[in-house]
């Protein structure tokens, strides 16, 4: 270098020197800022390309993202037991009333009358009592649309296969329910010297409300009796806890509770004469006319006794076919015989039908026949409760 061409120009003043220093510092600061910006640019570029640089970087404030969780799933509903299935539907059995019948609330003549069904009316049978003396039928005016009618005056094509719904099992929670053991008179007071105001059949169920002072007679609910009550002989009734019944006077007033210490035990059940029903050859108990579109068979239940009581029963039927089947079923301590008459003559092909027998006889269409049921005499009292079935056979 030519030393002569190099010239040193001194500062003219201190102010000028200070100004030059400031300028130099600013230039230096600008250079530094430029370098930092360049480094930031390169860093961002490397981050975008997935390459990490070695240069220092600026730490940015973190971005916080709050995750929105999906709504919690609703737990499945706990299993709920399905309601029990309804009991199997009973298929009603058709029957035809052979006479006008009372429809009662319970299978007992002591029960309230719900209404009347005329003769030759079709009924739907859905149940029976234990003795098969009563049919439960569909009856809209009754409780739960049901009622009870006497079975002997309902004609069916065959023996109805329906469930047993009456009797002792009908109300097991009723401690005062009693079961009648044989056909029994209902009286207006506690004794045989009181009037008979009705009858009960074997297996009828009654509600007992009291007893007399010695426990020999029981007061029951009886709609047709004085103040809705009646009296029956305790010797022919099956009941539990009779000792806890209230003691009722003849006038119907409760005079005590429990059985007095000096009260004699109820008498041992004994056979009693059958009550008189005053039927005869001129006024039979029933008079049935069979027909192809109406009544084809009858079932009649009653009782006879000998040598005292009602010794004879009389029934009349008129067939529409040439053959009739007769069955005779009996209970009791005696026996009886059955004869059939046409024009006051005994039919030769029948003879005497005894208890437990079944026989077919030849008949004339449209001719009335008279059935005579008679208790046979024996030593002591002969009491027989019977059911006779008479069916026209095509």
C-alpha positions as semicolon CSV with decimal commas, in nm:
position;residue;x (nm);y (nm);z (nm)
1;X;0,000;0,000;0,000
2;X;0,127;0,349;-0,085
3;X;0,160;0,525;0,238
4;X;0,117;0,857;0,070
5;X;-0,234;0,763;-0,046
6;X;-0,344;0,677;0,312
7;X;-0,476;0,976;0,488
8;X;-0,594;0,996;0,844
9;X;-0,859;1,250;0,904
10;X;-0,887;1,332;1,268
11;X;-1,220;1,419;1,429
12;X;-1,282;1,778;1,441
13;X;-1,450;1,774;1,774
14;X;-1,562;1,546;2,059
15;X;-1,924;1,582;1,947
16;X;-1,839;1,439;1,612
17;X;-1,656;1,148;1,778
18;X;-1,955;1,072;1,998
19;X;-2,190;1,084;1,702
20;X;-1,974;0,835;1,513
21;X;-1,975;0,596;1,811
22;X;-2,356;0,610;1,836
23;X;-2,389;0,546;1,465
24;X;-2,153;0,253;1,486
25;X;-2,343;0,108;1,783
26;X;-2,672;0,136;1,595
27;X;-2,524;-0,032;1,292
28;X;-2,396;-0,309;1,515
29;X;-2,742;-0,346;1,681
30;X;-2,911;-0,360;1,340
31;X;-2,666;-0,625;1,230
32;X;-2,740;-0,829;1,543
33;X;-3,117;-0,795;1,496
34;X;-3,085;-0,897;1,134
35;X;-2,890;-1,202;1,233
36;X;-3,148;-1,302;1,496
37;X;-3,436;-1,261;1,254
38;X;-3,251;-1,473;1,006
39;X;-3,199;-1,742;1,266
40;X;-3,571;-1,736;1,354
41;X;-3,663;-1,766;0,986
42;X;-3,426;-2,057;0,933
43;X;-3,557;-2,231;1,248
44;X;-3,918;-2,198;1,134
45;X;-3,823;-2,326;0,793
46;X;-3,642;-2,626;0,939
47;X;-3,941;-2,702;1,168
48;X;-4,175;-2,691;0,869
49;X;-3,954;-2,941;0,687
50;X;-3,929;-3,172;0,986
51;X;-3,557;-3,091;1,033
52;X;-3,429;-2,978;1,367
53;X;-3,161;-2,713;1,353
54;X;-2,888;-2,653;1,601
55;X;-2,958;-2,286;1,627
56;X;-3,121;-2,151;1,941
57;X;-3,502;-2,095;1,912
58;X;-3,759;-1,880;2,074
59;X;-3,985;-2,063;2,321
60;X;-4,344;-1,977;2,239
61;X;-4,626;-1,982;2,493
62;X;-4,789;-2,328;2,488
63;X;-5,136;-2,362;2,332
64;X;-5,359;-2,551;2,569
65;X;-5,634;-2,755;2,402
66;X;-5,898;-2,890;2,626
67;X;-6,032;-3,217;2,491
68;X;-6,412;-3,242;2,488
69;X;-6,486;-3,595;2,601
70;X;-6,785;-3,772;2,448
71;X;-7,081;-3,789;2,682
72;X;-7,067;-4,084;2,911
73;X;-7,278;-4,366;2,779
74;X;-7,593;-4,427;2,975
75;X;-7,569;-4,758;3,158
76;X;-7,826;-5,009;3,044
77;X;-8,143;-5,010;3,248
78;X;-8,157;-5,274;3,511
79;X;-8,362;-5,574;3,409
80;X;-8,724;-5,549;3,518
81;X;-8,917;-5,866;3,583
82;X;-9,199;-5,912;3,338
83;X;-9,547;-5,936;3,486
84;X;-9,663;-6,292;3,542
85;X;-9,847;-6,451;3,257
86;X;-10,224;-6,466;3,300
87;X;-10,365;-6,803;3,399
88;X;-10,467;-7,027;3,114
89;X;-10,800;-6,930;2,969
90;X;-11,077;-7,173;3,054
91;X;-11,284;-7,284;2,759
92;X;-11,648;-7,249;2,870
93;X;-11,874;-7,551;2,844
94;X;-12,218;-7,485;2,702
95;X;-12,526;-7,581;2,899
96;X;-12,902;-7,528;2,871
97;X;-13,120;-7,449;3,171
98;X;-13,412;-7,691;3,203
99;X;-13,607;-7,458;3,430
100;X;-13,590;-7,105;3,566
101;X;-13,284;-7,075;3,791
102;X;-13,155;-6,834;4,052
103;X;-12,799;-6,713;3,991
104;X;-12,617;-6,682;4,324
105;X;-12,297;-6,513;4,435
106;X;-12,161;-6,834;4,594
107;X;-12,227;-7,208;4,548
108;X;-12,485;-7,222;4,826
109;X;-12,856;-7,161;4,869
110;X;-12,755;-6,937;5,159
111;X;-12,584;-6,699;4,918
112;X;-12,731;-6,381;4,771
113;X;-12,935;-6,407;4,452
114;X;-12,777;-6,203;4,171
115;X;-13,052;-6,258;3,918
116;X;-13,264;-6,516;3,738
117;X;-13,194;-6,719;3,425
118;X;-13,507;-6,830;3,235
119;X;-13,570;-7,188;3,123
120;X;-13,410;-7,303;2,795
121;X;-13,137;-7,040;2,826
122;X;-12,782;-7,116;2,714
123;X;-12,518;-7,068;2,985
124;X;-12,138;-7,086;2,976
125;X;-11,997;-7,313;3,251
126;X;-11,645;-7,230;3,376
127;X;-11,621;-7,398;3,717
128;X;-11,778;-7,630;3,973
129;X;-11,801;-7,683;4,348
130;X;-11,644;-7,993;4,512
131;X;-11,973;-8,183;4,522
132;X;-12,057;-8,089;4,162
133;X;-12,393;-7,962;4,287
134;X;-12,323;-7,616;4,145
135;X;-12,184;-7,479;3,820
136;X;-12,003;-7,148;3,802
137;X;-12,117;-6,962;3,490
138;X;-12,034;-6,641;3,309
139;X;-12,283;-6,384;3,436
140;X;-12,218;-6,014;3,360
141;X;-12,422;-5,892;3,658
142;X;-12,212;-6,093;3,905
143;X;-11,885;-6,014;4,078
144;X;-11,605;-6,042;3,818
145;X;-11,873;-6,138;3,566
146;X;-11,947;-6,476;3,729
147;X;-12,227;-6,647;3,920
148;X;-12,345;-6,990;4,042
149;X;-12,645;-7,204;3,941
150;X;-12,773;-7,542;4,059
151;X;-12,615;-7,811;3,841
152;X;-12,913;-8,047;3,841
153;X;-13,117;-7,807;3,628
154;X;-12,850;-7,743;3,362
155;X;-12,828;-7,984;3,070
156;X;-12,490;-8,047;2,905
157;X;-12,372;-8,270;2,621
158;X;-12,134;-8,447;2,859
159;X;-11,981;-8,405;3,200
160;X;-11,823;-8,057;3,203
161;X;-11,447;-8,079;3,251
162;X;-11,405;-7,753;3,441
163;X;-11,182;-7,666;3,742
164;X;-11,303;-7,690;4,099
165;X;-11,332;-7,330;4,219
166;X;-11,592;-7,342;4,493
167;X;-11,620;-7,505;4,830
168;X;-11,365;-7,503;5,113
169;X;-11,080;-7,389;4,885
170;X;-11,270;-7,082;4,765
171;X;-11,181;-6,870;5,068
172;X;-10,903;-7,040;5,273
173;X;-10,844;-6,723;5,476
174;X;-11,197;-6,718;5,618
175;X;-11,176;-6,888;5,957
176;X;-11,556;-6,882;5,992
177;X;-11,626;-7,070;5,667
178;X;-11,806;-7,399;5,726
179;X;-11,873;-7,693;5,493
180;X;-12,212;-7,863;5,494
181;X;-12,183;-8,243;5,524
182;X;-12,534;-8,344;5,410
183;X;-12,856;-8,185;5,292
184;X;-12,964;-7,959;5,574
185;X;-13,251;-7,732;5,668
186;X;-13,187;-7,366;5,746
187;X;-13,413;-7,255;6,029
188;X;-13,525;-6,919;6,159
189;X;-13,394;-7,000;6,508
190;X;-13,164;-7,242;6,692
191;X;-13,387;-7,551;6,708
192;X;-13,608;-7,789;6,511
193;X;-13,917;-7,614;6,647
194;X;-13,831;-7,307;6,436
195;X;-13,954;-7,277;6,077
196;X;-13,744;-7,407;5,788
197;X;-13,657;-7,111;5,567
198;X;-13,425;-7,286;5,320
199;X;-13,201;-7,585;5,257
200;X;-12,831;-7,647;5,203
201;X;-12,666;-7,917;4,991
202;X;-12,359;-8,128;5,074
203;X;-12,035;-7,934;5,017
204;X;-12,213;-7,598;5,033
205;X;-11,995;-7,337;5,205
206;X;-12,154;-7,094;5,450
207;X;-12,022;-6,810;5,664
208;X;-12,083;-6,877;6,034
209;X;-12,149;-6,571;6,250
210;X;-12,230;-6,723;6,588
211;X;-12,370;-7,014;6,792
212;X;-12,631;-7,078;7,056
213;X;-12,547;-7,110;7,426
214;X;-12,466;-7,483;7,411
215;X;-12,296;-7,482;7,069
216;X;-12,548;-7,724;6,913
217;X;-12,673;-7,469;6,657
218;X;-12,478;-7,229;6,440
219;X;-12,592;-6,891;6,309
220;X;-12,503;-6,827;5,943
221;X;-12,538;-6,552;5,687
222;X;-12,857;-6,624;5,492
223;X;-12,994;-6,351;5,268
224;X;-13,354;-6,474;5,287
225;X;-13,357;-6,516;5,664
226;X;-13,465;-6,270;5,934
227;X;-13,215;-5,983;5,934
228;X;-13,007;-6,181;5,681
229;X;-12,938;-6,471;5,921
230;X;-13,035;-6,837;5,964
231;X;-12,957;-7,132;6,192
232;X;-12,824;-7,482;6,111
233;X;-12,751;-7,792;6,316
234;X;-12,382;-7,795;6,415
235;X;-12,371;-8,176;6,401
236;X;-12,371;-8,172;6,020
237;X;-12,121;-7,893;5,966
238;X;-11,743;-7,904;5,934
239;X;-11,587;-7,593;6,090
240;X;-11,265;-7,503;6,269
241;X;-11,239;-7,295;6,587
242;X;-11,612;-7,314;6,666
243;X;-11,523;-7,250;7,030
244;X;-11,424;-6,893;6,939
245;X;-11,761;-6,800;6,786
246;X;-11,975;-6,544;6,971
247;X;-12,278;-6,673;7,161
248;X;-12,598;-6,539;7,006
249;X;-12,945;-6,546;7,164
250;X;-13,262;-6,652;6,980
251;X;-13,338;-6,285;6,916
252;X;-12,999;-6,239;6,744
253;X;-12,826;-6,050;7,026
254;X;-12,464;-6,137;7,110
255;X;-12,465;-6,237;7,477
256;X;-12,111;-6,367;7,520
257;X;-11,796;-6,498;7,360
258;X;-11,622;-6,833;7,374
259;X;-11,764;-7,161;7,490
260;X;-11,882;-7,171;7,854
261;X;-11,699;-7,416;8,077
262;X;-12,016;-7,612;8,154
263;X;-12,130;-7,624;7,792
264;X;-12,176;-7,983;7,669
265;X;-11,985;-8,084;7,357
266;X;-12,178;-8,069;7,029
267;X;-12,363;-8,394;6,961
268;X;-12,201;-8,660;6,750
269;X;-12,331;-8,638;6,393
270;X;-12,620;-8,874;6,338
271;X;-12,833;-8,961;6,039
272;X;-13,154;-8,758;6,020
273;X;-13,460;-8,811;5,802
274;X;-13,467;-8,647;5,460
275;X;-13,676;-8,325;5,464
276;X;-14,015;-8,350;5,301
277;X;-14,039;-8,191;4,956
278;X;-14,408;-8,281;4,901
279;X;-14,372;-8,404;4,542
280;X;-14,604;-8,674;4,406
281;X;-14,717;-8,847;4,089
282;X;-14,951;-8,556;4,021
283;X;-14,692;-8,292;4,116
284;X;-14,343;-8,428;4,036
285;X;-14,030;-8,248;4,152
286;X;-13,934;-8,175;3,788
287;X;-14,110;-8,215;3,454
288;X;-13,869;-8,200;3,159
289;X;-13,942;-8,219;2,787
290;X;-13,637;-8,320;2,583
291;X;-13,583;-8,185;2,231
292;X;-13,318;-8,189;1,960
293;X;-13,263;-7,813;1,987
294;X;-13,313;-7,774;2,363
295;X;-13,275;-7,997;2,666
296;X;-13,127;-8,339;2,592
297;X;-13,050;-8,459;2,944
298;X;-13,116;-8,381;3,308
299;X;-12,923;-8,422;3,630
300;X;-13,135;-8,419;3,945
301;X;-13,005;-8,436;4,303
302;X;-13,207;-8,490;4,618
303;X;-13,240;-8,729;4,915
304;X;-13,482;-8,983;5,057
305;X;-13,499;-9,177;5,380
306;X;-13,692;-9,463;5,537
307;X;-13,883;-9,547;5,742
308;X;-13,925;-9,178;5,833
309;X;-13,872;-8,860;5,636
310;X;-13,927;-8,813;5,264
311;X;-13,938;-9,173;5,137
312;X;-14,020;-9,109;4,768
313;X;-13,929;-8,868;4,489
314;X;-14,104;-8,835;4,152
315;X;-13,967;-8,699;3,823
316;X;-14,122;-8,674;3,476
317;X;-13,947;-8,655;3,138
318;X;-14,056;-8,673;2,775
319;X;-13,788;-8,804;2,531
320;X;-13,740;-8,711;2,165
321;X;-13,540;-9,027;2,082
322;X;-13,609;-9,401;2,113
323;X;-13,332;-9,463;2,367
324;X;-13,264;-9,308;2,705
325;X;-12,962;-9,369;2,931
326;X;-13,017;-9,357;3,310
327;X;-12,738;-9,340;3,570
328;X;-12,788;-9,347;3,947
329;X;-12,520;-9,233;4,194
330;X;-12,577;-9,254;4,571
331;X;-12,413;-9,166;4,902
332;X;-12,534;-9,230;5,254
333;X;-12,592;-9,525;5,482
334;X;-12,875;-9,690;5,289
335;X;-12,990;-9,786;4,943
336;X;-13,275;-9,710;4,709
337;X;-13,439;-9,831;4,391
338;X;-13,557;-9,654;4,077
339;X;-13,856;-9,746;3,860
340;X;-13,981;-9,587;3,538
341;X;-14,347;-9,596;3,442
342;X;-14,528;-9,534;3,114
343;X;-14,905;-9,495;3,142
344;X;-14,885;-9,630;3,499
345;X;-14,702;-9,945;3,380
346;X;-14,347;-10,031;3,478
347;X;-14,117;-10,061;3,178
348;X;-14,021;-10,429;3,141
349;X;-13,667;-10,361;3,016
350;X;-13,572;-10,152;3,320
351;X;-13,676;-10,341;3,629
352;X;-13,529;-10,179;3,939
353;X;-13,221;-9,961;3,903
354;X;-12,998;-9,965;4,212
355;X;-12,732;-9,724;4,331
356;X;-12,424;-9,723;4,108
357;X;-12,605;-9,878;3,810
358;X;-12,640;-9,743;3,456
359;X;-12,887;-9,871;3,199
360;X;-13,026;-9,784;2,856
361;X;-13,401;-9,824;2,799
362;X;-13,622;-9,811;2,492
363;X;-13,874;-9,525;2,486
364;X;-14,145;-9,381;2,264
365;X;-14,084;-9,037;2,121
366;X;-14,312;-8,772;2,268
367;X;-14,446;-8,995;2,548
368;X;-14,418;-8,883;2,910
369;X;-14,238;-9,114;3,153
370;X;-14,259;-9,110;3,531
371;X;-13,950;-9,187;3,743
372;X;-14,005;-9,315;4,097
373;X;-13,709;-9,303;4,340
374;X;-13,773;-9,480;4,670
375;X;-13,565;-9,541;4,983
376;X;-13,542;-9,909;5,080
377;X;-13,628;-9,992;5,438
378;X;-13,368;-10,153;5,660
379;X;-13,287;-10,177;6,027
380;X;-13,263;-9,825;6,161
381;X;-13,289;-9,508;5,957
382;X;-13,192;-9,537;5,592
383;X;-13,078;-9,202;5,450
384;X;-12,959;-9,177;5,087
385;X;-12,837;-8,873;4,896
386;X;-12,859;-8,941;4,523
387;X;-12,802;-8,795;4,177
388;X;-12,985;-8,933;3,873
389;X;-12,873;-8,858;3,515
390;X;-13,124;-8,908;3,232
391;X;-12,992;-8,856;2,877
392;X;-13,157;-8,897;2,536
393;X;-12,936;-9,101;2,302
394;X;-12,970;-9,032;1,926
